[in-house]
Amino acid sequence: MIRNFAAALALAVLAVGACSGGISTPTEPALLPPHERDDLAALFDPMVESLGYQVTRASLIDRSTYQVDADGGHLAIYVAPTADVSSDQFAMDFPLLTSVFLPFVFDQWPELDSFDLCQEPFNSTDDTPPSLTVIDLTRDAAAAVAWGELGLTEIIALDSRQGISIWARMEVRNSATWSEAAGL
């Protein structure tokens, strides 16, 4: 159900943008997402705001250099809550946020090789705040997962798969929600 909601929301956002003239409808679908933060935030903020998040940093990068690159094959998205939340809430939100982006980003952009999503702290003034959670994966690894309605337990278990990395900073890992889902 979460995946269906995320897909429906994504399609609605794209349809509204196309109808309002805010997003042009190309004759051929884009092979890669936009490469700069503002364009990515315009696309993804409406998809995460109902969960209480906003895009703080985002870019398409070349993973060999970690530089922003219009032809880069890796999409990096950083989101932060719009209000102060507990470590337990970060853990509870992780699967919901993941469902917004996966498998959507790989379905939408056929030349995207890899993707990562990081949750950042609320209201950080750092240029590059510390990530509190990370999911980082390749297209091939994502294709081998039935995303459906994965909960936190199933997402944490994905860390054992080739091409998928799941990580949480100690404060989130020590939360009751993450600890229980991880079987600690």
Short mmCIF file of N, CA, C and O in Angstrom, two decimals, residues 31-96:
data_model
loop_
_atom_site.label_atom_id
_atom_site.label_comp_id
_atom_site.label_asym_id
_atom_site.label_seq_id
_atom_site.Cartn_x
_atom_site.Cartn_y
_atom_site.Cartn_z
N LEU A 31 16.40 10.26 -19.69
CA LEU A 31 17.14 9.05 -19.34
C LEU A 31 17.78 9.17 -17.96
O LEU A 31 18.03 8.17 -17.30
N LEU A 32 18.02 10.41 -17.53
CA LEU A 32 18.59 10.69 -16.21
C LEU A 32 17.79 11.81 -15.55
O LEU A 32 17.20 12.65 -16.24
N PRO A 33 17.79 11.85 -14.22
CA PRO A 33 17.09 12.94 -13.54
C PRO A 33 17.85 14.25 -13.70
O PRO A 33 19.00 14.26 -14.16
N PRO A 34 17.23 15.37 -13.29
CA PRO A 34 17.97 16.64 -13.27
C PRO A 34 19.21 16.47 -12.40
O PRO A 34 19.25 15.59 -11.53
N HIS A 35 20.20 17.30 -12.60
CA HIS A 35 21.45 17.09 -11.87
C HIS A 35 21.70 18.08 -10.74
O HIS A 35 22.67 17.93 -10.00
N GLU A 36 20.86 19.07 -10.56
CA GLU A 36 21.11 20.05 -9.52
C GLU A 36 20.00 20.08 -8.47
O GLU A 36 18.85 19.74 -8.74
N ARG A 37 20.36 20.55 -7.30
CA ARG A 37 19.50 20.52 -6.13
C ARG A 37 18.13 21.16 -6.35
O ARG A 37 17.10 20.58 -6.02
N ASP A 38 18.10 22.36 -6.90
CA ASP A 38 16.83 23.07 -7.03
C ASP A 38 15.84 22.31 -7.90
O ASP A 38 14.65 22.22 -7.56
N ASP A 39 16.30 21.77 -9.01
CA ASP A 39 15.42 21.00 -9.89
C ASP A 39 14.95 19.72 -9.21
O ASP A 39 13.78 19.32 -9.34
N LEU A 40 15.85 19.05 -8.50
CA LEU A 40 15.49 17.82 -7.79
C LEU A 40 14.55 18.11 -6.64
O LEU A 40 13.59 17.37 -6.41
N ALA A 41 14.79 19.20 -5.92
CA ALA A 41 13.90 19.57 -4.81
C ALA A 41 12.50 19.90 -5.34
O ALA A 41 11.50 19.52 -4.73
N ALA A 42 12.43 20.58 -6.46
CA ALA A 42 11.12 20.90 -7.04
C ALA A 42 10.35 19.61 -7.38
O ALA A 42 9.13 19.57 -7.24
N LEU A 43 11.05 18.60 -7.79
CA LEU A 43 10.42 17.33 -8.12
C LEU A 43 10.06 16.52 -6.87
O LEU A 43 8.96 16.00 -6.75
N PHE A 44 10.99 16.44 -5.91
CA PHE A 44 10.82 15.52 -4.78
C PHE A 44 10.21 16.14 -3.52
O PHE A 44 9.63 15.41 -2.72
N ASP A 45 10.31 17.45 -3.32
CA ASP A 45 9.69 18.04 -2.12
C ASP A 45 8.21 17.70 -2.01
O ASP A 45 7.75 17.31 -0.93
N PRO A 46 7.42 17.82 -3.08
CA PRO A 46 6.01 17.46 -2.95
C PRO A 46 5.79 15.99 -2.59
O PRO A 46 4.78 15.64 -2.00
N MET A 47 6.75 15.14 -2.91
CA MET A 47 6.62 13.71 -2.63
C MET A 47 6.93 13.38 -1.17
O MET A 47 6.45 12.38 -0.66
N VAL A 48 7.74 14.21 -0.51
CA VAL A 48 8.13 13.91 0.88
C VAL A 48 7.48 14.83 1.91
O VAL A 48 7.52 14.54 3.10
N GLU A 49 6.86 15.91 1.45
CA GLU A 49 6.31 16.86 2.42
C GLU A 49 5.17 16.27 3.24
O GLU A 49 5.00 16.62 4.41
N SER A 50 4.39 15.35 2.67
CA SER A 50 3.31 14.74 3.45
C SER A 50 3.86 13.87 4.58
O SER A 50 3.14 13.56 5.53
N LEU A 51 5.12 13.49 4.49
CA LEU A 51 5.78 12.72 5.55
C LEU A 51 6.49 13.64 6.54
O LEU A 51 7.12 13.16 7.48
N GLY A 52 6.43 14.95 6.30
CA GLY A 52 7.07 15.91 7.19
C GLY A 52 8.54 16.12 6.89
O GLY A 52 9.32 16.47 7.78
N TYR A 53 8.95 15.97 5.63
CA TYR A 53 10.35 16.13 5.23
C TYR A 53 10.46 17.11 4.08
O TYR A 53 9.49 17.41 3.39
N GLN A 54 11.69 17.57 3.86
CA GLN A 54 12.01 18.40 2.71
C GLN A 54 13.40 18.01 2.21
O GLN A 54 14.23 17.50 2.97
N VAL A 55 13.63 18.23 0.93
CA VAL A 55 14.94 17.96 0.35
C VAL A 55 15.89 19.07 0.77
O VAL A 55 15.58 20.25 0.60
N THR A 56 17.01 18.69 1.37
CA THR A 56 17.99 19.68 1.81
C THR A 56 19.16 19.78 0.84
O THR A 56 19.67 20.86 0.58
N ARG A 57 19.58 18.64 0.33
CA ARG A 57 20.66 18.59 -0.66
C ARG A 57 20.29 17.50 -1.66
O ARG A 57 19.64 16.53 -1.30
N ALA A 58 20.71 17.68 -2.90
CA ALA A 58 20.43 16.67 -3.92
C ALA A 58 21.26 16.98 -5.15
O ALA A 58 21.48 18.15 -5.48
N SER A 59 21.73 15.93 -5.81
CA SER A 59 22.45 16.12 -7.06
C SER A 59 22.63 14.79 -7.77
O SER A 59 22.56 13.72 -7.17
N LEU A 60 22.83 14.90 -9.05
CA LEU A 60 23.25 13.78 -9.87
C LEU A 60 24.76 13.88 -9.91
O LEU A 60 25.31 14.96 -10.20
N ILE A 61 25.45 12.81 -9.57
CA ILE A 61 26.91 12.89 -9.48
C ILE A 61 27.57 11.77 -10.27
O ILE A 61 26.96 10.76 -10.59
N ASP A 62 28.84 12.00 -10.54
CA ASP A 62 29.72 10.97 -11.09
C ASP A 62 30.38 10.33 -9.88
O ASP A 62 31.12 11.00 -9.15
N ARG A 63 30.11 9.07 -9.63
CA ARG A 63 30.62 8.42 -8.42
C ARG A 63 32.14 8.28 -8.42
O ARG A 63 32.74 8.14 -7.36
N SER A 64 32.78 8.31 -9.58
CA SER A 64 34.23 8.18 -9.59
C SER A 64 34.91 9.45 -9.07
O SER A 64 36.02 9.40 -8.57
N THR A 65 34.21 10.60 -9.17
CA THR A 65 34.79 11.86 -8.71
C THR A 65 33.98 12.50 -7.58
O THR A 65 34.45 13.42 -6.94
N TYR A 66 32.76 12.04 -7.37
CA TYR A 66 31.81 12.63 -6.43
C TYR A 66 31.54 14.10 -6.73
O TYR A 66 31.25 14.89 -5.84
N GLN A 67 31.60 14.45 -8.00
CA GLN A 67 31.29 15.80 -8.45
C GLN A 67 29.91 15.81 -9.12
O GLN A 67 29.53 14.83 -9.76
N VAL A 68 29.19 16.93 -8.97
CA VAL A 68 27.91 17.08 -9.67
C VAL A 68 28.19 16.98 -11.16
O VAL A 68 29.13 17.58 -11.68
N ASP A 69 27.36 16.18 -11.84
CA ASP A 69 27.59 15.92 -13.25
C ASP A 69 26.26 15.62 -13.92
O ASP A 69 25.54 14.70 -13.52
N ALA A 70 25.92 16.40 -14.94
CA ALA A 70 24.65 16.20 -15.65
C ALA A 70 24.55 14.81 -16.26
O ALA A 70 23.45 14.32 -16.50
N ASP A 71 25.69 14.17 -16.52
CA ASP A 71 25.71 12.83 -17.10
C ASP A 71 26.08 11.77 -16.06
O ASP A 71 26.31 10.61 -16.41
N GLY A 72 26.16 12.17 -14.79
CA GLY A 72 26.51 11.21 -13.74
C GLY A 72 25.42 10.17 -13.57
O GLY A 72 24.24 10.44 -13.80
N GLY A 73 25.81 9.01 -13.15
CA GLY A 73 24.86 7.91 -13.05
C GLY A 73 24.35 7.65 -11.64
O GLY A 73 23.64 6.68 -11.41
N HIS A 74 24.72 8.51 -10.68
CA HIS A 74 24.30 8.29 -9.28
C HIS A 74 23.49 9.49 -8.79
O HIS A 74 23.91 10.63 -8.89
N LEU A 75 22.31 9.19 -8.24
CA LEU A 75 21.44 10.23 -7.68
C LEU A 75 21.56 10.20 -6.16
O LEU A 75 21.32 9.16 -5.54
N ALA A 76 21.95 11.32 -5.58
CA ALA A 76 22.07 11.45 -4.12
C ALA A 76 21.02 12.44 -3.63
O ALA A 76 20.98 13.58 -4.09
N ILE A 77 20.17 11.97 -2.72
CA ILE A 77 19.10 12.79 -2.16
C ILE A 77 19.24 12.82 -0.64
O ILE A 77 19.40 11.78 -0.01
N TYR A 78 19.19 14.02 -0.07
CA TYR A 78 19.25 14.21 1.37
C TYR A 78 17.96 14.89 1.80
O TYR A 78 17.57 15.90 1.21
N VAL A 79 17.32 14.35 2.81
CA VAL A 79 16.08 14.93 3.32
C VAL A 79 16.21 15.16 4.82
O VAL A 79 16.92 14.45 5.51
N ALA A 80 15.49 16.18 5.30
CA ALA A 80 15.46 16.48 6.73
C ALA A 80 14.02 16.73 7.13
O ALA A 80 13.22 17.23 6.33
N PRO A 81 13.69 16.40 8.38
CA PRO A 81 12.32 16.67 8.83
C PRO A 81 12.08 18.17 8.95
O PRO A 81 13.01 18.95 9.17
N THR A 82 10.83 18.57 8.80
CA THR A 82 10.47 19.98 8.90
C THR A 82 10.19 20.39 10.34
O THR A 82 9.93 21.57 10.61
N ALA A 83 10.24 19.44 11.25
CA ALA A 83 10.09 19.69 12.69
C ALA A 83 11.06 18.76 13.42
O ALA A 83 11.49 17.74 12.87
N ASP A 84 11.39 19.12 14.63
CA ASP A 84 12.31 18.29 15.41
C ASP A 84 11.64 16.96 15.73
O ASP A 84 10.48 16.93 16.18
N VAL A 85 12.32 15.85 15.44
CA VAL A 85 11.76 14.52 15.70
C VAL A 85 12.78 13.69 16.48
O VAL A 85 13.98 13.96 16.45
N SER A 86 12.29 12.66 17.13
CA SER A 86 13.14 11.78 17.93
C SER A 86 13.89 10.79 17.03
O SER A 86 13.56 10.60 15.86
N SER A 87 14.86 10.13 17.63
CA SER A 87 15.58 9.07 16.92
C SER A 87 14.64 7.95 16.52
O SER A 87 14.79 7.35 15.46
N ASP A 88 13.68 7.65 17.38
CA ASP A 88 12.68 6.63 17.04
C ASP A 88 11.89 7.06 15.81
O ASP A 88 11.60 6.23 14.94
N GLN A 89 11.54 8.33 15.71
CA GLN A 89 10.78 8.80 14.55
C GLN A 89 11.62 8.71 13.28
O GLN A 89 11.11 8.34 12.22
N PHE A 90 12.92 9.04 13.37
CA PHE A 90 13.79 8.87 12.20
C PHE A 90 13.74 7.42 11.74
O PHE A 90 13.64 7.14 10.54
N ALA A 91 13.83 6.48 12.68
CA ALA A 91 13.79 5.06 12.34
C ALA A 91 12.45 4.67 11.73
O ALA A 91 12.40 3.95 10.73
N MET A 92 11.35 5.16 12.29
CA MET A 92 10.02 4.85 11.75
C MET A 92 9.81 5.44 10.36
O MET A 92 9.14 4.84 9.52
N ASP A 93 10.40 6.61 10.12
CA ASP A 93 10.23 7.27 8.83
C ASP A 93 11.08 6.67 7.72
O ASP A 93 10.78 6.84 6.54
N PHE A 94 12.15 5.98 8.08
CA PHE A 94 13.10 5.45 7.09
C PHE A 94 12.41 4.59 6.03
O PHE A 94 12.60 4.82 4.83
N PRO A 95 11.58 3.60 6.40
CA PRO A 95 10.93 2.80 5.35
C PRO A 95 9.92 3.60 4.53
O PRO A 95 9.77 3.37 3.32
N LEU A 96 9.26 4.55 5.14
CA LEU A 96 8.30 5.37 4.41
C LEU A 96 9.00 6.21 3.35
O LEU A 96 8.55 6.31 2.20
#
